[in-house]
mmCIF file of C-alpha atoms and ligand atoms in Angstrom:
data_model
loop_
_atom_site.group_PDB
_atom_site.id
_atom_site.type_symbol
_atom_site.label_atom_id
_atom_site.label_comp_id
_atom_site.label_asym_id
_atom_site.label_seq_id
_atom_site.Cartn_x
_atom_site.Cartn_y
_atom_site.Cartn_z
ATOM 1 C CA UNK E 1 2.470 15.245 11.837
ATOM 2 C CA UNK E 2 -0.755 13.539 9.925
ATOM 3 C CA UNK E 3 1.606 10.829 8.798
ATOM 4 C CA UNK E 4 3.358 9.461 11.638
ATOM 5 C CA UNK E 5 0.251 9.710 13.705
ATOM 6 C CA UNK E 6 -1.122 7.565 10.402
ATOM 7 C CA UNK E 7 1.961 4.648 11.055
ATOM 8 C CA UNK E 8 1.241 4.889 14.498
ATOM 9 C CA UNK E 9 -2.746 4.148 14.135
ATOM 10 C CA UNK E 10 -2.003 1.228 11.967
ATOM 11 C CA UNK E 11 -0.093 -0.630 14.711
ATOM 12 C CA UNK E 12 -1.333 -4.008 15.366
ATOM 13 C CA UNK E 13 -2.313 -4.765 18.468
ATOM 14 C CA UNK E 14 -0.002 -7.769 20.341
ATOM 15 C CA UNK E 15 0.042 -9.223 23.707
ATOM 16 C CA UNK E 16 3.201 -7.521 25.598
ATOM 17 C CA UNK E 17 5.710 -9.983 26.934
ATOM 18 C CA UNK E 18 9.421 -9.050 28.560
ATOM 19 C CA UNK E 19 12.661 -9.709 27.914
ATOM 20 C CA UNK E 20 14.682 -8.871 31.308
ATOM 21 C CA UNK E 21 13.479 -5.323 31.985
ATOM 22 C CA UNK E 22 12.614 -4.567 28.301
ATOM 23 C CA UNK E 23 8.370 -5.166 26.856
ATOM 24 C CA UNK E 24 8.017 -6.410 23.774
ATOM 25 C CA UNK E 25 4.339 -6.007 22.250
ATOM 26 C CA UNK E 26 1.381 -4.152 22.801
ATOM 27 C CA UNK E 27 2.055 -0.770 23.649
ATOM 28 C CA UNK E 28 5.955 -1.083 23.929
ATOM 29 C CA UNK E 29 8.739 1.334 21.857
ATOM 30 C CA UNK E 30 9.429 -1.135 18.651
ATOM 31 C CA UNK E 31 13.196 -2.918 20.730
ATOM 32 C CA UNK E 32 15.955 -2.326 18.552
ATOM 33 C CA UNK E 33 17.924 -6.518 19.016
ATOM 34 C CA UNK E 34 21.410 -7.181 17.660
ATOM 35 C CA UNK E 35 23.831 -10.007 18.112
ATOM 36 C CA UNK E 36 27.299 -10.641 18.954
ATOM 37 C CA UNK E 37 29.832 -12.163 16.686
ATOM 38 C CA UNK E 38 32.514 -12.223 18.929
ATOM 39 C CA UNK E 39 33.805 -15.733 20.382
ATOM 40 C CA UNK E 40 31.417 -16.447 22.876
ATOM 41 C CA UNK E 41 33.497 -18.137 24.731
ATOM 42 C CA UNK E 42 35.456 -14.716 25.386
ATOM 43 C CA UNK E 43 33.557 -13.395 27.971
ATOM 44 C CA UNK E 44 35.805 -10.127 28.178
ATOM 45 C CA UNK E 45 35.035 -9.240 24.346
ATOM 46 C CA UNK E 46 31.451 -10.412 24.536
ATOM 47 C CA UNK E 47 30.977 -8.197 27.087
ATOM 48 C CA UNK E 48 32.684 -5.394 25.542
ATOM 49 C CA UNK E 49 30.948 -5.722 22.465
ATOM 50 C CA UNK E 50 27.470 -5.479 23.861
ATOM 51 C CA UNK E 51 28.353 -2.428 26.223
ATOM 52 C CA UNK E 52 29.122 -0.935 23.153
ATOM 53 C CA UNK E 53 26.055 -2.246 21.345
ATOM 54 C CA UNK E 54 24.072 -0.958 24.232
ATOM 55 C CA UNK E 55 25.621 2.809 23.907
ATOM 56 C CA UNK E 56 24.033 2.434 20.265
ATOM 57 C CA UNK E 57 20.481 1.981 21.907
ATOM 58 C CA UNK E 58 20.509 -1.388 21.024
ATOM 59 C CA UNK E 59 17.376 -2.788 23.957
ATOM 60 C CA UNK E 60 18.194 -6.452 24.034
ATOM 61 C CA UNK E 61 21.245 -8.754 22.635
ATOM 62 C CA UNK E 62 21.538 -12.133 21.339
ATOM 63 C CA UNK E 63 24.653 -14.345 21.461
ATOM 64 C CA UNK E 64 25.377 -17.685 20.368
ATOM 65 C CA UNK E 65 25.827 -20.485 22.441
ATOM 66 C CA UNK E 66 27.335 -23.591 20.331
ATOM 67 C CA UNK E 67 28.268 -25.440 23.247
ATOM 68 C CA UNK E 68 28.856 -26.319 26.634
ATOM 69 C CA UNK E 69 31.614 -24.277 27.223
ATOM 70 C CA UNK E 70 29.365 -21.054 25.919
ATOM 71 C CA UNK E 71 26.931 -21.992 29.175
ATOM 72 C CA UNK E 72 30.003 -21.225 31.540
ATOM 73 C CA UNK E 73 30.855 -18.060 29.808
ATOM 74 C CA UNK E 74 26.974 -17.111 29.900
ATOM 75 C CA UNK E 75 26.552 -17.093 33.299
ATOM 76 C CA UNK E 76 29.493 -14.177 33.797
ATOM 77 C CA UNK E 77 28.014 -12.444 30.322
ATOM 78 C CA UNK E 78 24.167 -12.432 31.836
ATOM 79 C CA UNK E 79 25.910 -11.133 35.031
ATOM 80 C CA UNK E 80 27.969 -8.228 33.367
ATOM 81 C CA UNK E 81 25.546 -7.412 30.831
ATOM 82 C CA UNK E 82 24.314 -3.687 30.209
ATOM 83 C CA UNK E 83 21.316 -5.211 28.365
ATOM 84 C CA UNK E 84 19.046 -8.271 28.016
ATOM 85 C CA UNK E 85 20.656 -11.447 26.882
ATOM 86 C CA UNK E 86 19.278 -14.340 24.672
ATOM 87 C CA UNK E 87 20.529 -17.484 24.032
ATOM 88 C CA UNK E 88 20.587 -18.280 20.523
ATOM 89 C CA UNK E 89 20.316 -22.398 19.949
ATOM 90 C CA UNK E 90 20.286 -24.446 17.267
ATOM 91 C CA UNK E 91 20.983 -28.586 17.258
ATOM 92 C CA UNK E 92 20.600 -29.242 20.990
ATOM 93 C CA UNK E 93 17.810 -29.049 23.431
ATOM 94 C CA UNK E 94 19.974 -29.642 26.738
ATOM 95 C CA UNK E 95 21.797 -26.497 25.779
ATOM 96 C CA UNK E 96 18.679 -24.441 25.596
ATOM 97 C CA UNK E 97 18.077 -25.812 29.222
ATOM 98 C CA UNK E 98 21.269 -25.109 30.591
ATOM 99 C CA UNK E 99 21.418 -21.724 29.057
ATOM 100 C CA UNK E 100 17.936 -21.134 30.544
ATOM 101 C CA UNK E 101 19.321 -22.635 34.083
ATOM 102 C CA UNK E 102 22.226 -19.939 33.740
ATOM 103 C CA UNK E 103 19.860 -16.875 33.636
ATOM 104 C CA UNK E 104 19.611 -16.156 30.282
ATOM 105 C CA UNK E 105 16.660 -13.739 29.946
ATOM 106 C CA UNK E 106 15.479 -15.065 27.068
ATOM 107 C CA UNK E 107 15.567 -18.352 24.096
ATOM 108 C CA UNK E 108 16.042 -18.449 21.152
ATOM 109 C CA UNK E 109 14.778 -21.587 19.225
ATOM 110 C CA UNK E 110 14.150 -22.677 16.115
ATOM 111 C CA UNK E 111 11.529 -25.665 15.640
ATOM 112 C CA UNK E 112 13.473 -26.535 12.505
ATOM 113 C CA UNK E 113 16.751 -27.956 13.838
ATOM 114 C CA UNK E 114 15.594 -28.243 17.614
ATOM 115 C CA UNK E 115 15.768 -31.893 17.188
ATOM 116 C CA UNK E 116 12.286 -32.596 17.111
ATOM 117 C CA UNK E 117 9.143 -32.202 18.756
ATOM 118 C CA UNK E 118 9.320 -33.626 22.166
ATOM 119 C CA UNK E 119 12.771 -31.665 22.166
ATOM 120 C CA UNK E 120 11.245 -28.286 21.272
ATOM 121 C CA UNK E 121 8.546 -29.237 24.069
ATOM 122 C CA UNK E 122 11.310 -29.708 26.441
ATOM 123 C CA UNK E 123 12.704 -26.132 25.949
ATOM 124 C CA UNK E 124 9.554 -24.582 25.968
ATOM 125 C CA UNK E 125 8.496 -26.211 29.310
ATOM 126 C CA UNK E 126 11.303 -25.429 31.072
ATOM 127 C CA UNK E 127 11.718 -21.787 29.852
ATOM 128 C CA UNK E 128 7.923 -21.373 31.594
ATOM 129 C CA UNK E 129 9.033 -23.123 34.407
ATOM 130 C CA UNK E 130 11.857 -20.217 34.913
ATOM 131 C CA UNK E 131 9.311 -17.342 33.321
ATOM 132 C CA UNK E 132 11.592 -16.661 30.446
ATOM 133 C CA UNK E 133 9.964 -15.576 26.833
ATOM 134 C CA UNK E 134 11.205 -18.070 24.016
ATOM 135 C CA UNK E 135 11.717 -16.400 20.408
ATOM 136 C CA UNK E 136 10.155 -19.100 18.173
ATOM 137 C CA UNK E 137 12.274 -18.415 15.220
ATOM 138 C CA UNK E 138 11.169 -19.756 11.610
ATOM 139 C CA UNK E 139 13.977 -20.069 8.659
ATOM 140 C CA UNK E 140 13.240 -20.813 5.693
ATOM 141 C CA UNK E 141 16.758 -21.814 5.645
ATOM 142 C CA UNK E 142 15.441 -24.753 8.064
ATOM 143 C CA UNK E 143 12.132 -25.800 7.994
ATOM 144 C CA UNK E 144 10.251 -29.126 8.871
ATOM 145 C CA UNK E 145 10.934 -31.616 6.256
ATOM 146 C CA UNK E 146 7.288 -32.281 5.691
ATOM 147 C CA UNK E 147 6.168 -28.682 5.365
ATOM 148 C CA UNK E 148 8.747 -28.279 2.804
ATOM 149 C CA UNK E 149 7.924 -31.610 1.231
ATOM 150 C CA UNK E 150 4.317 -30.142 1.030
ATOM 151 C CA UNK E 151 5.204 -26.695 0.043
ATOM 152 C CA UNK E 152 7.932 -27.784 -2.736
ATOM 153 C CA UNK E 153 9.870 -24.589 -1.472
ATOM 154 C CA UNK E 154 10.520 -22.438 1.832
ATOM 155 C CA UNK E 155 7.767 -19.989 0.769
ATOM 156 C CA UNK E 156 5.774 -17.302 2.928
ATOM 157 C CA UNK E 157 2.888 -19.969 3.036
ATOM 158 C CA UNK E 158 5.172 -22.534 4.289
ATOM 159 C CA UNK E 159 6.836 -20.294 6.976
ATOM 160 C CA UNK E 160 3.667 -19.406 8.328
ATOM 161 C CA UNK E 161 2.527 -23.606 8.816
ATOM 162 C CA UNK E 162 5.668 -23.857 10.503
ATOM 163 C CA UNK E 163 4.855 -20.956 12.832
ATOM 164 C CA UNK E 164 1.543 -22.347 13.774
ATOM 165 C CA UNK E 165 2.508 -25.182 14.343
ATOM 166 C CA UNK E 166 5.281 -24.072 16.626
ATOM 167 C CA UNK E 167 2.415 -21.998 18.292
ATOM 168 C CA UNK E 168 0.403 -24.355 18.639
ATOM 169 C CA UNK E 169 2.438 -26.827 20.440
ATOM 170 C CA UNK E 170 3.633 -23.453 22.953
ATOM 171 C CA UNK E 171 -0.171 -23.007 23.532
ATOM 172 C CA UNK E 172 -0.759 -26.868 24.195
ATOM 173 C CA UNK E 173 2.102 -26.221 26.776
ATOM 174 C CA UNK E 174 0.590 -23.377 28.370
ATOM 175 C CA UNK E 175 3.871 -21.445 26.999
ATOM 176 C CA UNK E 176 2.693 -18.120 26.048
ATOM 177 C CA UNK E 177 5.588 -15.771 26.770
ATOM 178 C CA UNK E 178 6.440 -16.025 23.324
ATOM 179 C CA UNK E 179 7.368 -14.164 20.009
ATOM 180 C CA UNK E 180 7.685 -14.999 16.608
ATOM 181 C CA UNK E 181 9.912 -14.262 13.672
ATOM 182 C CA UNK E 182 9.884 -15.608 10.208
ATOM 183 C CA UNK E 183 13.105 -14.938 8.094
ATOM 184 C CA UNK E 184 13.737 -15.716 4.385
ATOM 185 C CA UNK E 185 16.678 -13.608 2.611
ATOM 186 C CA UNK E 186 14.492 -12.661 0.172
ATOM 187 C CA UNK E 187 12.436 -9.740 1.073
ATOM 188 C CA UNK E 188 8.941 -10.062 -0.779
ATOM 189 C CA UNK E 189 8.641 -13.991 0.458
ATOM 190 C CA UNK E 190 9.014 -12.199 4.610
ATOM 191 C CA UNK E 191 6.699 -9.718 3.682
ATOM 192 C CA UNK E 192 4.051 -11.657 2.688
ATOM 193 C CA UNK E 193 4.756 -14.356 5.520
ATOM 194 C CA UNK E 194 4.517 -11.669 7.970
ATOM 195 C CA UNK E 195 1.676 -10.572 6.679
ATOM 196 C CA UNK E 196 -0.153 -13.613 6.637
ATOM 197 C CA UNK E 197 0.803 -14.810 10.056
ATOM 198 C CA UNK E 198 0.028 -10.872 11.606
ATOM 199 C CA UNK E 199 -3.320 -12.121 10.683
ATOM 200 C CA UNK E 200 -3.453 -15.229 12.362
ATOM 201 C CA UNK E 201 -2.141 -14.430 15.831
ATOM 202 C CA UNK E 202 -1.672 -12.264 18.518
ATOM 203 C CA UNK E 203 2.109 -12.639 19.986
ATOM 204 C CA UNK E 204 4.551 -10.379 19.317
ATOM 205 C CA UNK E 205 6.586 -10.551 16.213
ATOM 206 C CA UNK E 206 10.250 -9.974 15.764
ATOM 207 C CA UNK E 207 11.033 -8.380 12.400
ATOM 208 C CA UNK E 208 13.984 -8.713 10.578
ATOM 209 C CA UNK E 209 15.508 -10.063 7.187
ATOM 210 C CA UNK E 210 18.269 -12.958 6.889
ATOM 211 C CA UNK E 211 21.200 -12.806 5.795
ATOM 212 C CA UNK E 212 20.532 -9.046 4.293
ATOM 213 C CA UNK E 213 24.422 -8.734 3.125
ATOM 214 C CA UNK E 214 26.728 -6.220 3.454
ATOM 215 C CA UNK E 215 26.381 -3.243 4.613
ATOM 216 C CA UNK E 216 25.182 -1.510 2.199
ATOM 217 C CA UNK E 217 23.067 -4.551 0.101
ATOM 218 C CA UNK E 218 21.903 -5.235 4.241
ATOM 219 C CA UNK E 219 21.061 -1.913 4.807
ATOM 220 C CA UNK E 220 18.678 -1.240 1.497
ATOM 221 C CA UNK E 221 17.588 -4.841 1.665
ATOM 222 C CA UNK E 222 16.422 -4.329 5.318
ATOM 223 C CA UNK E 223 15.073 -1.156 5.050
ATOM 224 C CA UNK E 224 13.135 -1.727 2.307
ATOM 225 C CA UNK E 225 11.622 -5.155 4.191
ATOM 226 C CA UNK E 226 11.391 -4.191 7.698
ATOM 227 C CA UNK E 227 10.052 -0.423 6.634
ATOM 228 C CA UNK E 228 7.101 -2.044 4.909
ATOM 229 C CA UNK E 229 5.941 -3.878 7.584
ATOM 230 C CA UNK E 230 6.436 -1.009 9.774
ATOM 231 C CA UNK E 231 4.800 1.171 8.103
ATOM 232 C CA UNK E 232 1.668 -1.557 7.930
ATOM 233 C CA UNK E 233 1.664 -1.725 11.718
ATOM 234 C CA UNK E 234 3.734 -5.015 11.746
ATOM 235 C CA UNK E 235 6.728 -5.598 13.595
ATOM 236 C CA UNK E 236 7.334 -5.420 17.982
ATOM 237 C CA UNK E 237 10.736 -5.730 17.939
ATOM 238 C CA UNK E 238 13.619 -5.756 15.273
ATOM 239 C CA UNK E 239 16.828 -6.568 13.617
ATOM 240 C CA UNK E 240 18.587 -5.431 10.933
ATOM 241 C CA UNK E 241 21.188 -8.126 9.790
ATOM 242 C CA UNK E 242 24.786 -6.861 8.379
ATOM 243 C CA UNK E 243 27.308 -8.964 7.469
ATOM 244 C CA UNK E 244 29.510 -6.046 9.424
ATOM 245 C CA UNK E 245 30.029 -4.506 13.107
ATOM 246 C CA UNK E 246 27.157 -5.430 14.831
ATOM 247 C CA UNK E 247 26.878 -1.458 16.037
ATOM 248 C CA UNK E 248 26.073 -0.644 12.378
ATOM 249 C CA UNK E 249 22.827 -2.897 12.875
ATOM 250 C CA UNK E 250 21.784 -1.251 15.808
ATOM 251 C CA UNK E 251 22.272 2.371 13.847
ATOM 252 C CA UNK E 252 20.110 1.019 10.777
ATOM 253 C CA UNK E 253 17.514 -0.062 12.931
ATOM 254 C CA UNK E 254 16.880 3.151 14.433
ATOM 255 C CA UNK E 255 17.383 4.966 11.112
ATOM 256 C CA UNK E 256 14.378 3.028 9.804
ATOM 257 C CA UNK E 257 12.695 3.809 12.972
ATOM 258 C CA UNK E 258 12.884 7.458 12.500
ATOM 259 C CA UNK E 259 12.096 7.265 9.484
ATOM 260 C CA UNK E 260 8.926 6.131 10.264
ATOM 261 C CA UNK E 261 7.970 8.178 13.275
ATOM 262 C CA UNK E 262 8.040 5.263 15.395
ATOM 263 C CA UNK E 263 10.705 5.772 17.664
ATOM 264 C CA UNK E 264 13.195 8.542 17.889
ATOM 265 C CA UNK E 265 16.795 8.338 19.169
ATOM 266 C CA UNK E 266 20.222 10.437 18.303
ATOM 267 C CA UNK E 267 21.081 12.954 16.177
ATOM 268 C CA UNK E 268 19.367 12.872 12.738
ATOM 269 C CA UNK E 269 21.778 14.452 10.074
ATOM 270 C CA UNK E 270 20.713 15.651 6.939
ATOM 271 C CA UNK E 271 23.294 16.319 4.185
ATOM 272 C CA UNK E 272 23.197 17.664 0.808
ATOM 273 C CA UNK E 273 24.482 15.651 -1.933
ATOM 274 C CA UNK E 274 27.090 18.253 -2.911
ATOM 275 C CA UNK E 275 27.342 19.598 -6.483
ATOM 276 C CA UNK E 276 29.230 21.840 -7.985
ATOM 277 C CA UNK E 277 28.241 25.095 -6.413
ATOM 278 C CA UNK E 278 29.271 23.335 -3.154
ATOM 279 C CA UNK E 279 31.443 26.371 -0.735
ATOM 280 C CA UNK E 280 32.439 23.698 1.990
ATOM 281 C CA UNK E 281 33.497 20.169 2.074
ATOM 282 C CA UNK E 282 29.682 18.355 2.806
ATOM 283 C CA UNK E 283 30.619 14.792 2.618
ATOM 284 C CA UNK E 284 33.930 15.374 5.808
ATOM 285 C CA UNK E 285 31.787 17.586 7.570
ATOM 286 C CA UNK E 286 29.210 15.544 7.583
ATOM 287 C CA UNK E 287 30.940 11.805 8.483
ATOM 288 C CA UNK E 288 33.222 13.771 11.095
ATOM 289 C CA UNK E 289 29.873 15.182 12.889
ATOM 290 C CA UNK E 290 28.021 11.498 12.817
ATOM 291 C CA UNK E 291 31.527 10.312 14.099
ATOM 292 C CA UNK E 292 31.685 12.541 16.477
ATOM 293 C CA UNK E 293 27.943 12.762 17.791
ATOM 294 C CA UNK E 294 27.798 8.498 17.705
ATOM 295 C CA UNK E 295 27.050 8.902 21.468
ATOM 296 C CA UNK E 296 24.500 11.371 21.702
ATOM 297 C CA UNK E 297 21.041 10.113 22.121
ATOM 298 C CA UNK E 298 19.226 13.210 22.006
ATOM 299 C CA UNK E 299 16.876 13.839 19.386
ATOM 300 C CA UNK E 300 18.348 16.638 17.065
ATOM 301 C CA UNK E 301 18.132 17.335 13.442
ATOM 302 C CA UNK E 302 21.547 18.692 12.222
ATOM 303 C CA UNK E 303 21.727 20.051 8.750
ATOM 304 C CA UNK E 304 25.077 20.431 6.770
ATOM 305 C CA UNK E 305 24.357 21.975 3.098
ATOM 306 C CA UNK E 306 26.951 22.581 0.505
ATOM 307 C CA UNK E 307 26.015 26.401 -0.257
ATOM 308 C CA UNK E 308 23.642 29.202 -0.843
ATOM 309 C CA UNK E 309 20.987 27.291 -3.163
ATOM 310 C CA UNK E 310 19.172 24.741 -0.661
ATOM 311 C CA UNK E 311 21.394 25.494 2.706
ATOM 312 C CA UNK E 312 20.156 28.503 4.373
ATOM 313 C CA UNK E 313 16.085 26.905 3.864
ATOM 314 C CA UNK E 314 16.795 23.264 5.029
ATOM 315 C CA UNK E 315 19.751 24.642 7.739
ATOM 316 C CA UNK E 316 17.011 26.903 9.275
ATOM 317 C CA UNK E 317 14.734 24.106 9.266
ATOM 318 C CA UNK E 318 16.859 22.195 11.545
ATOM 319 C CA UNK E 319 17.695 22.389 15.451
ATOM 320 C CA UNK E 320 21.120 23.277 14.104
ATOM 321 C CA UNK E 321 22.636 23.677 10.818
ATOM 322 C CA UNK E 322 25.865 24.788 8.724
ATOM 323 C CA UNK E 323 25.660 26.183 5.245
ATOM 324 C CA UNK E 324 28.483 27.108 2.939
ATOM 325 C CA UNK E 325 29.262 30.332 1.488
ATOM 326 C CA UNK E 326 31.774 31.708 -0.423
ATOM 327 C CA UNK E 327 33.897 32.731 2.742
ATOM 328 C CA UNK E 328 33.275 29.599 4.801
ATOM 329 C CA UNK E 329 30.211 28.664 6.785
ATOM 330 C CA UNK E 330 27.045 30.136 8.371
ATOM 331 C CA UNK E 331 25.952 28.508 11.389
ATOM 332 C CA UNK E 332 22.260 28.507 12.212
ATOM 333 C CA UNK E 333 20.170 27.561 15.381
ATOM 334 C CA UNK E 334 16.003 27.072 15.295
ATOM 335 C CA UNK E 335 16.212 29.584 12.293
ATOM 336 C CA UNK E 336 18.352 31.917 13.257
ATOM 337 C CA UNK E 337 22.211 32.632 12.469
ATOM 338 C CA UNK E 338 24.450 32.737 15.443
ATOM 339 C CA UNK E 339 27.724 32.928 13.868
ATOM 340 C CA UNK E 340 29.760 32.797 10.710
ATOM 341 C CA UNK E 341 33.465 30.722 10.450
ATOM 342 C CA UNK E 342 35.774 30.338 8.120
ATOM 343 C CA UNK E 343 37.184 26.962 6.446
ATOM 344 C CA UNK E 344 39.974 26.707 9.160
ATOM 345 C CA UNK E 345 37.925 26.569 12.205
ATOM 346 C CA UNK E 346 34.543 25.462 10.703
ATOM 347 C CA UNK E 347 34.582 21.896 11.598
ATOM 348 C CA UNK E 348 35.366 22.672 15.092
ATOM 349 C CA UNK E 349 32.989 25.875 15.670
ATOM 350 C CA UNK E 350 30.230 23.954 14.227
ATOM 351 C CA UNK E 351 30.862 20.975 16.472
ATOM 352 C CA UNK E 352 31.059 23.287 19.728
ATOM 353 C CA UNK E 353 27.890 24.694 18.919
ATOM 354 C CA UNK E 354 25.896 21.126 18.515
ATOM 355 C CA UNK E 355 27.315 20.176 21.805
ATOM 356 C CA UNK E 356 26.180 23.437 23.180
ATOM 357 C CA UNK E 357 22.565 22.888 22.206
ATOM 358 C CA UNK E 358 22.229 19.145 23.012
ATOM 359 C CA UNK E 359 24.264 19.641 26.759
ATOM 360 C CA UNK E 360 21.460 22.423 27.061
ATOM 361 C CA UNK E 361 18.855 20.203 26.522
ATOM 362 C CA UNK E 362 17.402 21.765 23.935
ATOM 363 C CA UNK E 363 15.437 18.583 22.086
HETATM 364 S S1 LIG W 1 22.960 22.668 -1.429
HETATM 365 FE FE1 LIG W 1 24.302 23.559 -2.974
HETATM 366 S S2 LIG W 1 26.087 22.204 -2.996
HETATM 367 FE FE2 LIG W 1 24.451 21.093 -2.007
HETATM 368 S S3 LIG W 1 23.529 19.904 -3.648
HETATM 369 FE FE3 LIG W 1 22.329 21.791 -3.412
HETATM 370 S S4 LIG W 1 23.213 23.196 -4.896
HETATM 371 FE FE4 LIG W 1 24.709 21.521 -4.640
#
């Protein structure tokens, strides 16, 4: 298709760097990040949390570490751990280091409220002494008091002095397994920063918006933000911020993905809005079969239409799709009908046959 090949051309060219077994940059799939939110201190639900996380697709997971308690509980999380881990720091230096001397795969630091500039040297130095990458992670939420005393506000311009001067200090260091990110809540002041500093350098870049909201403000918000960028070629690796179940993040992420051509995982389910011709009961049949199929990573395009006007075109289009009529549902498959149900079993016929045609391997 003319335009994802178009997204794809537009992709600017990074140096690749890894987190654990995962590339960031360069040629790499766009990494799909989320974070925990459970107490970090409970390794059992950290864990579980990021096994489930990591059944989403999510490639590599953050998790807070707000003290030195957290380092303990590291060490069994980095052991247990589906997925890459990074330790998230804010306020204190020595526990970057000691999360880095527990085997954290990766840092995450913030110039801002490091503590300082010999501090934020001190991290970086010893996360190239153990070959780590370090996420250099501007907020505008927490920039340099001089930058924003220059700046008068947190703006894109502002974020991107902060970056280069982060980088800059790395690069002194001879720390170049690194990535940045620049994050302001409001969307049109990260779009423009990322812009600007997409010009400037050559590391990867971590996408994402701040504090996007709620799931549904988050989700629009985010889309709307990271989907520009991606769609400019900016943007290695990504996260989609919720103020909800981390999972939901992961999901988003690879929705705007798809979207985009740029990376495809899991069923993709197209519903009709339902009106009132609808024959069958879109918005259940839909939610139960995205319930249902929340494990499936298969590519597949399932289709569930209300009735006669748009279903049979857009359920033919599909792998496999279920259009109403007036007595119950026609099931198609690549185009062709294999089988028509009534309301009773519908929901349950339908599902069979999706599992059917992703168990075949039929993507
Ligand atoms: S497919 Fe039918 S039920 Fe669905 S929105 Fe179109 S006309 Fe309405």
């Amino acid at each position: 298709m003319q335009e994802i090949s178009d997204v794809l051309k537009r992709r600017k060219k990074t140096h690749t760097i890894s987190v654990g077994n995962v590339l960031i940059g360069g040629n790499a799939p766009i990494s799909v990040q989320s974070m925990t939110n459970t107490d970090p201190h409970n390794v059992y639900a950290t864990v579980g949390q990021i096994k489930k996380l990591a059944g989403a697709g999510c490639d590599i997971v953050r998790v807070a570490v707000p003290d030195e308690a957290t380092v303990e509980a590291m060490r069994k999380i980095v052991r247990t751990s589906p997925i890459p881990i990074i330790a998230d720091i804010h306020f204190n230096d020595k526990l970057a280091i000691k999360s880095i001397e527990a085997g954290v795969h990766g840092i995450r630091i913030n110039p801002g409220t490091i503590g300082g500039k010999k501090r934020f040297a001190d991290v970086l130095m010893c996360a190239k002494d153990y070959g780590i990458a370090v996420r250099i992670g501007i907020n505008a939420g927490s920039l340099e008091k001089d930058i924003l005393r220059a700046y008068m506000h947190p703006s894109a311009e502002a974020l991107v002095e902060s970056a280069l001067r982060a980088v800059e200090e790395a690069e002194r260091l001879g720390c170049i397994n690194i990535k940045l990110s620049l994050k302001s809540s409001n969307v049109l002041t990260t779009i423009k920063g990322y812009r600007l500093l997409s010009r400037k350098i050559r590391y990867p870049l971590h996408i994402g918006i701040t504090e996007a909201g709620t799931l549904i403000s988050g989700t629009v918000k985010s889309a709307v933000g990271l989907g520009i960028l991606l769609a400019e070629g900016i943007g290695d690796t990504m996260r989609v911020s919720l103020a909800a179940d981390p999972v939901h993040e992961v999901r988003v992420a690879y929705e705007i993905l798809r979207c985009l051509g740029l990376r495809i995982r899991g069923p993709e389910i197209i519903a009709c809005p339902t009106c009132g011709r609808k024959k069958i009961d879109v918005v259940r049949i839909a939610s139960a079969i995205e319930r249902r199929c929340s494990h499936v990573d298969v590519p597949i395009k399932i289709a569930v239409m209300g009735c006669e006007v748009n279903g049979p075109g857009e359920a033919k289009e599909a792998d496999i799709g279920l259009a109403g009529s007036l007595k119950g549902g026609v099931i198609f498959k690549k185009g062709i009908i294999v089988k028509r149900c009534t309301h009773d079993r519908m929901l349950n016929e339908f599902m069979n046959e999706i599992r059917a045609y992703y168990q075949g391997g039929h993507s």
